[in-house]
């Protein structure tokens, strides 16, 4: 068994798939498979985050505004979302409302990064689970299991893979016009934004948006439909818990009451969109390498005291829960909560919702450009409070993101970040409930234990911000077998 | 067979289907071409955020290599890169092992190396059933490489994960291995800086380094010395003002080791740059980044080095 350095007890036989690539960061998933009605199916799964950096500790005692540039570096794929969550928390702490220009540019740069991240995800992270790429590294070696598209369609998709590299770059350029640069835009500050837009900026951004919208409409969405034609079974694979949560994103008014993608949650796939009570969010650490004293706390008072090894623990991720239940977050959750998507919850629904969301955001960005006024302020000067407690909620491309801050003596006294991948890739909680990816893997049929491509498809559909490792356990005991 | 990798790619993506070439034949051809391809690059990610890789993908230039795809197809054999490679699991680990045997291969490291918890705050992969820490992976692979390129602050100097109290005892590659490294500083580095360094190594050129391991050609001058706002009398006294020098707001461009040509090359196909967006320079090429000084002087007081 490969998890020699963890103390979690697994079934006796393990096949190791580690690393799972084409993903951001470090995550490991262990899966037990068994013969179910003549096919090999996943009967249990464990998700393990394998990186710990301790950002919360690094932020303590620093100037509160430092949270903005520092938390952006939690993730180079979704830095803008962290920057926005931080400035929203600090806006709230100072009771300041950014002027319209500031709010719009915050939204625009976030939108540009959503498009860049979503394009990267579909074409460069996920697509190679379905088609073979160009015949040279880094696209070779590759698995050849269950590739269903013929040569002609494969070649077309590979061309789109290359075109998409350019499109994600163009999306970043559109955002950098206002944000200063991407990734890690320096223009986000509490009280607004630093950049002063001019008519040339607006024109340049418009040109790039036009290309992006054309690509999403004419290339990307048809490609997801094409994938659905050949992999229709993936509309019923990888459902997960069926609970969807969205904090909402893209404030359309000063108070943040009207959102492009609204806040809400759905329990067990029902049609009802329920309200979100932030107080109902807790983080379990029973199966996480943190001091058990932090178990079940709301992030406002959460703790991040590492404890490795720890009996029963198998992940560096905590397990966020809403009212004690695991929730899936991401584009499918947002689009479903917003009433823009109705088809279901599955691997392919996640891909389709992500592409449709990119189009919705890009079209909204076009209208936001018209509302920028070069003659109006971008920033509201305000005083830093002596002490305050606040949180900032937004969405990363891959799901709900929250920052919780406590200020004392004008310094950060406490900071907690709950990332979307903590929700999606969380380990079991105190009650033994599996995290969403763990649940989504259950029941997945695996054709080849040496090339378990189906597991990659399920894991990738969540767009986890982690480098994964999947371990497949074989029934009936035996030695560790390496997947090759 | 005299076909360039670029020709091959065109062939592979456009003509193969029309010519009725099977996928297996295309792959066999690819394999043959690989033997004559550029040097092998092994790109490892540790205590990082992938921001350096994302920045690399933003490369665009009027001279060759024109973009990231051009680099991957025509300049290097990127044998291992966790975010981009098709292979997963032991197929990927085997690719890393094979790459480390390739003569003249380049090791690129993105991210610092946590040494707390016996290295268990970051795992690289599993090998023969055992978890391999990033510390073990870097220690092993650094020995075999012809050159080690550290992209970004974390692998070069420790960066943000090593900021006080350095919760996971992160070290730089040089601290861990004692080996010389070429440090492409920045958080993240400009894509041109990464591509320039790799292209120089591929060409077999000598790369003179400063005392912090940075290529002197890329990190020759302070940002402040090249800043178009340097000679301006007008100083911004508050955020929200446009066009003035940002020193009083916390700009780190004047710091002695904040070096780089960003005022000239800007970012994202020259879309803008930090100071161009009226945002103070964060000094992200300074080996001491992030330091403990506040990034912003939100009340406009003067900052010192």
mmCIF file of N, CA and C in Angstrom, chain A residues 178-272:
data_model
loop_
_atom_site.group_PDB
_atom_site.id
_atom_site.type_symbol
_atom_site.label_atom_id
_atom_site.label_comp_id
_atom_site.label_asym_id
_atom_site.label_seq_id
_atom_site.Cartn_x
_atom_site.Cartn_y
_atom_site.Cartn_z
ATOM 1 N N UNK A 178 -6.599 46.547 -17.682
ATOM 2 C CA UNK A 178 -7.055 47.266 -16.486
ATOM 3 C C UNK A 178 -6.313 46.825 -15.229
ATOM 4 N N UNK A 179 -6.012 45.509 -15.153
ATOM 5 C CA UNK A 179 -5.445 44.951 -13.921
ATOM 6 C C UNK A 179 -3.955 45.173 -13.779
ATOM 7 N N UNK A 180 -3.278 45.610 -14.861
ATOM 8 C CA UNK A 180 -1.834 45.826 -14.809
ATOM 9 C C UNK A 180 -1.057 44.657 -15.364
ATOM 10 N N UNK A 181 -1.403 43.449 -14.947
ATOM 11 C CA UNK A 181 -0.826 42.238 -15.512
ATOM 12 C C UNK A 181 -1.649 41.045 -15.042
ATOM 13 N N UNK A 182 -1.496 39.940 -15.742
ATOM 14 C CA UNK A 182 -2.098 38.677 -15.318
ATOM 15 C C UNK A 182 -1.114 37.563 -15.604
ATOM 16 N N UNK A 183 -0.977 36.542 -14.747
ATOM 17 C CA UNK A 183 -1.665 36.472 -13.456
ATOM 18 C C UNK A 183 -1.105 37.486 -12.452
ATOM 19 N N UNK A 184 -1.680 37.543 -11.272
ATOM 20 C CA UNK A 184 -1.299 38.421 -10.155
ATOM 21 C C UNK A 184 -1.491 39.902 -10.476
ATOM 22 N N UNK A 185 -2.718 40.326 -10.782
ATOM 23 C CA UNK A 185 -2.950 41.742 -11.082
ATOM 24 C C UNK A 185 -2.773 42.607 -9.831
ATOM 25 N N UNK A 186 -1.980 43.677 -9.920
ATOM 26 C CA UNK A 186 -1.696 44.498 -8.739
ATOM 27 C C UNK A 186 -2.739 45.586 -8.465
ATOM 28 N N UNK A 187 -3.764 45.711 -9.311
ATOM 29 C CA UNK A 187 -4.648 46.882 -9.250
ATOM 30 C C UNK A 187 -5.799 46.766 -8.248
ATOM 31 N N UNK A 188 -5.970 45.586 -7.617
ATOM 32 C CA UNK A 188 -7.042 45.426 -6.631
ATOM 33 C C UNK A 188 -6.611 46.029 -5.295
ATOM 34 N N UNK A 189 -7.378 46.990 -4.789
ATOM 35 C CA UNK A 189 -7.111 47.555 -3.463
ATOM 36 C C UNK A 189 -8.438 47.740 -2.727
ATOM 37 N N UNK A 190 -8.406 47.637 -1.384
ATOM 38 C CA UNK A 190 -9.627 47.927 -0.637
ATOM 39 C C UNK A 190 -10.106 49.342 -0.987
ATOM 40 N N UNK A 191 -11.403 49.503 -1.207
ATOM 41 C CA UNK A 191 -11.931 50.812 -1.588
ATOM 42 C C UNK A 191 -12.053 50.984 -3.087
ATOM 43 N N UNK A 192 -11.610 50.010 -3.868
ATOM 44 C CA UNK A 192 -11.779 50.142 -5.311
ATOM 45 C C UNK A 192 -10.682 49.480 -6.101
ATOM 46 N N UNK A 193 -10.078 50.271 -6.986
ATOM 47 C CA UNK A 193 -9.132 49.763 -7.980
ATOM 48 C C UNK A 193 -8.133 50.880 -8.219
ATOM 49 N N UNK A 194 -6.920 50.547 -8.717
ATOM 50 C CA UNK A 194 -5.948 51.625 -8.927
ATOM 51 C C UNK A 194 -5.969 52.184 -10.348
ATOM 52 N N UNK A 195 -6.300 51.347 -11.328
ATOM 53 C CA UNK A 195 -6.170 51.794 -12.717
ATOM 54 C C UNK A 195 -7.248 52.806 -13.095
ATOM 55 N N UNK A 196 -6.840 53.781 -13.903
ATOM 56 C CA UNK A 196 -7.786 54.761 -14.439
ATOM 57 C C UNK A 196 -8.058 54.430 -15.894
ATOM 58 N N UNK A 197 -9.257 53.999 -16.219
ATOM 59 C CA UNK A 197 -9.527 53.557 -17.590
ATOM 60 C C UNK A 197 -9.595 54.740 -18.548
ATOM 61 N N UNK A 198 -9.143 54.525 -19.781
ATOM 62 C CA UNK A 198 -9.325 55.548 -20.807
ATOM 63 C C UNK A 198 -9.979 54.924 -22.030
ATOM 64 N N UNK A 199 -10.299 55.750 -23.006
ATOM 65 C CA UNK A 199 -11.060 55.237 -24.148
ATOM 66 C C UNK A 199 -10.246 54.217 -24.947
ATOM 67 N N UNK A 200 -8.918 54.391 -24.975
ATOM 68 C CA UNK A 200 -8.074 53.428 -25.675
ATOM 69 C C UNK A 200 -8.141 52.041 -25.025
ATOM 70 N N UNK A 201 -8.129 52.017 -23.684
ATOM 71 C CA UNK A 201 -8.250 50.747 -22.953
ATOM 72 C C UNK A 201 -9.546 50.041 -23.341
ATOM 73 N N UNK A 202 -10.614 50.827 -23.326
ATOM 74 C CA UNK A 202 -11.935 50.243 -23.556
ATOM 75 C C UNK A 202 -12.009 49.657 -24.968
ATOM 76 N N UNK A 203 -11.413 50.381 -25.915
ATOM 77 C CA UNK A 203 -11.419 49.915 -27.307
ATOM 78 C C UNK A 203 -10.619 48.614 -27.459
ATOM 79 N N UNK A 204 -9.433 48.606 -26.838
ATOM 80 C CA UNK A 204 -8.591 47.399 -26.923
ATOM 81 C C UNK A 204 -9.262 46.194 -26.276
ATOM 82 N N UNK A 205 -9.893 46.423 -25.141
ATOM 83 C CA UNK A 205 -10.557 45.322 -24.440
ATOM 84 C C UNK A 205 -11.714 44.790 -25.281
ATOM 85 N N UNK A 206 -12.407 45.708 -25.941
ATOM 86 C CA UNK A 206 -13.558 45.340 -26.766
ATOM 87 C C UNK A 206 -13.134 44.426 -27.920
ATOM 88 N N UNK A 207 -12.014 44.788 -28.561
ATOM 89 C CA UNK A 207 -11.510 43.990 -29.680
ATOM 90 C C UNK A 207 -11.209 42.563 -29.224
ATOM 91 N N UNK A 208 -10.557 42.446 -28.079
ATOM 92 C CA UNK A 208 -10.185 41.117 -27.600
ATOM 93 C C UNK A 208 -11.430 40.326 -27.191
ATOM 94 N N UNK A 209 -12.405 41.017 -26.589
ATOM 95 C CA UNK A 209 -13.642 40.335 -26.190
ATOM 96 C C UNK A 209 -14.380 39.768 -27.390
ATOM 97 N N UNK A 210 -14.331 40.514 -28.491
ATOM 98 C CA UNK A 210 -15.024 40.074 -29.712
ATOM 99 C C UNK A 210 -14.455 38.728 -30.165
ATOM 100 N N UNK A 211 -13.128 38.616 -30.171
ATOM 101 C CA UNK A 211 -12.485 37.355 -30.559
ATOM 102 C C UNK A 211 -12.851 36.228 -29.593
ATOM 103 N N UNK A 212 -12.895 36.573 -28.303
ATOM 104 C CA UNK A 212 -13.188 35.546 -27.292
ATOM 105 C C UNK A 212 -14.622 35.037 -27.429
ATOM 106 N N UNK A 213 -15.560 35.969 -27.623
ATOM 107 C CA UNK A 213 -16.964 35.558 -27.746
ATOM 108 C C UNK A 213 -17.145 34.678 -28.981
ATOM 109 N N UNK A 214 -16.478 35.053 -30.085
ATOM 110 C CA UNK A 214 -16.581 34.246 -31.309
ATOM 111 C C UNK A 214 -16.031 32.839 -31.070
ATOM 112 N N UNK A 215 -14.914 32.764 -30.356
ATOM 113 C CA UNK A 215 -14.321 31.450 -30.083
ATOM 114 C C UNK A 215 -15.247 30.595 -29.210
ATOM 115 N N UNK A 216 -15.811 31.214 -28.176
ATOM 116 C CA UNK A 216 -16.680 30.444 -27.265
ATOM 117 C C UNK A 216 -17.904 29.927 -28.028
ATOM 118 N N UNK A 217 -18.490 30.808 -28.837
ATOM 119 C CA UNK A 217 -19.716 30.434 -29.547
ATOM 120 C C UNK A 217 -19.469 29.454 -30.692
ATOM 121 N N UNK A 218 -18.433 29.740 -31.481
ATOM 122 C CA UNK A 218 -18.269 28.992 -32.732
ATOM 123 C C UNK A 218 -17.396 27.754 -32.595
ATOM 124 N N UNK A 219 -16.561 27.727 -31.574
ATOM 125 C CA UNK A 219 -15.619 26.607 -31.452
ATOM 126 C C UNK A 219 -15.873 25.799 -30.173
ATOM 127 N N UNK A 220 -15.838 26.486 -29.059
ATOM 128 C CA UNK A 220 -15.841 25.770 -27.782
ATOM 129 C C UNK A 220 -17.172 25.068 -27.495
ATOM 130 N N UNK A 221 -18.258 25.820 -27.525
ATOM 131 C CA UNK A 221 -19.550 25.185 -27.206
ATOM 132 C C UNK A 221 -19.841 24.035 -28.176
ATOM 133 N N UNK A 222 -19.614 24.221 -29.507
ATOM 134 C CA UNK A 222 -19.790 23.069 -30.417
ATOM 135 C C UNK A 222 -18.876 21.886 -30.069
ATOM 136 N N UNK A 223 -17.683 22.163 -29.574
ATOM 137 C CA UNK A 223 -16.787 21.062 -29.193
ATOM 138 C C UNK A 223 -17.326 20.282 -27.992
ATOM 139 N N UNK A 224 -17.949 20.976 -27.045
ATOM 140 C CA UNK A 224 -18.538 20.258 -25.902
ATOM 141 C C UNK A 224 -19.722 19.415 -26.396
ATOM 142 N N UNK A 225 -20.489 19.977 -27.323
ATOM 143 C CA UNK A 225 -21.609 19.220 -27.899
ATOM 144 C C UNK A 225 -21.073 17.974 -28.614
ATOM 145 N N UNK A 226 -19.985 18.145 -29.365
ATOM 146 C CA UNK A 226 -19.351 17.021 -30.067
ATOM 147 C C UNK A 226 -18.928 15.941 -29.069
ATOM 148 N N UNK A 227 -18.334 16.372 -27.956
ATOM 149 C CA UNK A 227 -17.922 15.428 -26.933
ATOM 150 C C UNK A 227 -19.147 14.680 -26.399
ATOM 151 N N UNK A 228 -20.249 15.414 -26.220
ATOM 152 C CA UNK A 228 -21.494 14.803 -25.746
ATOM 153 C C UNK A 228 -22.040 13.773 -26.727
ATOM 154 N N UNK A 229 -21.836 14.009 -28.032
ATOM 155 C CA UNK A 229 -22.304 13.055 -29.049
ATOM 156 C C UNK A 229 -21.577 11.718 -28.926
ATOM 157 N N UNK A 230 -20.311 11.784 -28.549
ATOM 158 C CA UNK A 230 -19.499 10.557 -28.510
ATOM 159 C C UNK A 230 -19.368 9.971 -27.114
ATOM 160 N N UNK A 231 -19.568 10.802 -26.117
ATOM 161 C CA UNK A 231 -19.420 10.335 -24.732
ATOM 162 C C UNK A 231 -20.685 10.635 -23.941
ATOM 163 N N UNK A 232 -21.835 10.373 -24.558
ATOM 164 C CA UNK A 232 -23.126 10.676 -23.932
ATOM 165 C C UNK A 232 -23.316 9.996 -22.583
ATOM 166 N N UNK A 233 -22.650 8.846 -22.406
ATOM 167 C CA UNK A 233 -22.773 8.142 -21.119
ATOM 168 C C UNK A 233 -22.246 8.992 -19.964
ATOM 169 N N UNK A 234 -21.396 9.962 -20.281
ATOM 170 C CA UNK A 234 -20.852 10.798 -19.203
ATOM 171 C C UNK A 234 -21.828 11.870 -18.709
ATOM 172 N N UNK A 235 -23.040 11.864 -19.293
ATOM 173 C CA UNK A 235 -24.106 12.663 -18.692
ATOM 174 C C UNK A 235 -24.714 11.925 -17.503
ATOM 175 N N UNK A 236 -24.299 10.671 -17.292
ATOM 176 C CA UNK A 236 -24.794 9.966 -16.099
ATOM 177 C C UNK A 236 -23.648 9.369 -15.281
ATOM 178 N N UNK A 237 -22.473 9.950 -15.421
ATOM 179 C CA UNK A 237 -21.320 9.511 -14.616
ATOM 180 C C UNK A 237 -20.863 10.676 -13.736
ATOM 181 N N UNK A 238 -20.484 10.378 -12.495
ATOM 182 C CA UNK A 238 -19.835 11.381 -11.639
ATOM 183 C C UNK A 238 -20.771 12.382 -11.008
ATOM 184 N N UNK A 239 -21.938 11.931 -10.546
ATOM 185 C CA UNK A 239 -22.925 12.873 -10.007
ATOM 186 C C UNK A 239 -22.464 13.524 -8.700
ATOM 187 N N UNK A 240 -21.967 12.737 -7.781
ATOM 188 C CA UNK A 240 -21.587 13.317 -6.483
ATOM 189 C C UNK A 240 -22.777 13.482 -5.566
ATOM 190 N N UNK A 241 -22.661 14.342 -4.538
ATOM 191 C CA UNK A 241 -23.712 14.428 -3.526
ATOM 192 C C UNK A 241 -25.015 15.061 -4.026
ATOM 193 N N UNK A 242 -24.973 15.784 -5.136
ATOM 194 C CA UNK A 242 -26.193 16.434 -5.630
ATOM 195 C C UNK A 242 -26.520 17.727 -4.908
ATOM 196 N N UNK A 243 -25.689 18.113 -3.930
ATOM 197 C CA UNK A 243 -25.864 19.403 -3.250
ATOM 198 C C UNK A 243 -24.981 20.436 -3.940
ATOM 199 N N UNK A 244 -25.571 21.559 -4.324
ATOM 200 C CA UNK A 244 -24.828 22.590 -5.058
ATOM 201 C C UNK A 244 -24.844 23.890 -4.264
ATOM 202 N N UNK A 245 -23.674 24.555 -4.204
ATOM 203 C CA UNK A 245 -23.568 25.797 -3.436
ATOM 204 C C UNK A 245 -22.869 26.874 -4.260
ATOM 205 N N UNK A 246 -23.467 28.073 -4.286
ATOM 206 C CA UNK A 246 -22.830 29.220 -4.951
ATOM 207 C C UNK A 246 -22.920 30.426 -4.027
ATOM 208 N N UNK A 247 -21.787 31.097 -3.798
ATOM 209 C CA UNK A 247 -21.807 32.347 -3.035
ATOM 210 C C UNK A 247 -22.306 33.491 -3.915
ATOM 211 N N UNK A 248 -22.187 33.299 -5.251
ATOM 212 C CA UNK A 248 -22.567 34.357 -6.173
ATOM 213 C C UNK A 248 -21.391 35.261 -6.490
ATOM 214 N N UNK A 249 -21.470 35.928 -7.659
ATOM 215 C CA UNK A 249 -20.318 36.715 -8.110
ATOM 216 C C UNK A 249 -20.738 37.743 -9.148
ATOM 217 N N UNK A 250 -19.905 38.738 -9.332
ATOM 218 C CA UNK A 250 -20.068 39.860 -10.255
ATOM 219 C C UNK A 250 -21.187 40.792 -9.771
ATOM 220 N N UNK A 251 -20.824 41.638 -8.808
ATOM 221 C CA UNK A 251 -21.769 42.617 -8.250
ATOM 222 C C UNK A 251 -22.225 43.585 -9.336
ATOM 223 N N UNK A 252 -23.528 43.710 -9.507
ATOM 224 C CA UNK A 252 -24.045 44.624 -10.536
ATOM 225 C C UNK A 252 -24.533 45.931 -9.934
ATOM 226 N N UNK A 253 -24.518 46.040 -8.607
ATOM 227 C CA UNK A 253 -24.846 47.322 -7.985
ATOM 228 C C UNK A 253 -23.883 47.574 -6.824
ATOM 229 N N UNK A 254 -23.936 48.786 -6.301
ATOM 230 C CA UNK A 254 -22.950 49.187 -5.293
ATOM 231 C C UNK A 254 -23.023 48.324 -4.042
ATOM 232 N N UNK A 255 -24.214 47.897 -3.674
ATOM 233 C CA UNK A 255 -24.361 47.136 -2.433
ATOM 234 C C UNK A 255 -24.134 45.643 -2.619
ATOM 235 N N UNK A 256 -23.938 45.229 -3.871
ATOM 236 C CA UNK A 256 -23.712 43.813 -4.120
ATOM 237 C C UNK A 256 -24.958 42.972 -3.918
ATOM 238 N N UNK A 257 -26.108 43.600 -4.056
ATOM 239 C CA UNK A 257 -27.349 42.834 -3.880
ATOM 240 C C UNK A 257 -27.780 42.171 -5.177
ATOM 241 N N UNK A 258 -27.500 42.853 -6.301
ATOM 242 C CA UNK A 258 -27.811 42.248 -7.592
ATOM 243 C C UNK A 258 -26.519 41.655 -8.154
ATOM 244 N N UNK A 259 -26.573 40.385 -8.512
ATOM 245 C CA UNK A 259 -25.378 39.692 -8.998
ATOM 246 C C UNK A 259 -25.646 39.095 -10.375
ATOM 247 N N UNK A 260 -24.596 39.018 -11.194
ATOM 248 C CA UNK A 260 -24.756 38.339 -12.495
ATOM 249 C C UNK A 260 -25.059 36.864 -12.266
ATOM 250 N N UNK A 261 -24.353 36.267 -11.314
ATOM 251 C CA UNK A 261 -24.598 34.865 -10.939
ATOM 252 C C UNK A 261 -24.926 34.874 -9.455
ATOM 253 N N UNK A 262 -26.151 34.560 -9.119
ATOM 254 C CA UNK A 262 -26.626 34.838 -7.770
ATOM 255 C C UNK A 262 -26.221 33.781 -6.738
ATOM 256 N N UNK A 263 -26.389 34.163 -5.487
ATOM 257 C CA UNK A 263 -26.084 33.284 -4.355
ATOM 258 C C UNK A 263 -27.237 32.321 -4.135
ATOM 259 N N UNK A 264 -26.920 31.107 -3.741
ATOM 260 C CA UNK A 264 -27.977 30.147 -3.412
ATOM 261 C C UNK A 264 -27.427 28.745 -3.317
ATOM 262 N N UNK A 265 -28.286 27.844 -2.916
ATOM 263 C CA UNK A 265 -27.860 26.439 -2.842
ATOM 264 C C UNK A 265 -29.020 25.532 -3.183
ATOM 265 N N UNK A 266 -28.658 24.324 -3.564
ATOM 266 C CA UNK A 266 -29.643 23.318 -3.950
ATOM 267 C C UNK A 266 -29.322 22.049 -3.187
ATOM 268 N N UNK A 267 -30.350 21.482 -2.560
ATOM 269 C CA UNK A 267 -30.131 20.260 -1.792
ATOM 270 C C UNK A 267 -30.584 19.061 -2.585
ATOM 271 N N UNK A 268 -29.698 18.111 -2.716
ATOM 272 C CA UNK A 268 -29.989 16.816 -3.333
ATOM 273 C C UNK A 268 -30.706 16.940 -4.680
ATOM 274 N N UNK A 269 -30.211 17.818 -5.529
ATOM 275 C CA UNK A 269 -30.703 17.919 -6.905
ATOM 276 C C UNK A 269 -32.126 18.424 -7.065
ATOM 277 N N UNK A 270 -32.711 19.012 -6.008
ATOM 278 C CA UNK A 270 -34.097 19.481 -6.124
ATOM 279 C C UNK A 270 -34.171 20.745 -6.976
ATOM 280 N N UNK A 271 -35.361 21.185 -7.306
ATOM 281 C CA UNK A 271 -35.525 22.396 -8.109
ATOM 282 C C UNK A 271 -35.480 23.665 -7.261
ATOM 283 N N UNK A 272 -35.627 23.508 -5.949
ATOM 284 C CA UNK A 272 -35.715 24.688 -5.087
ATOM 285 C C UNK A 272 -34.337 25.287 -4.822
#
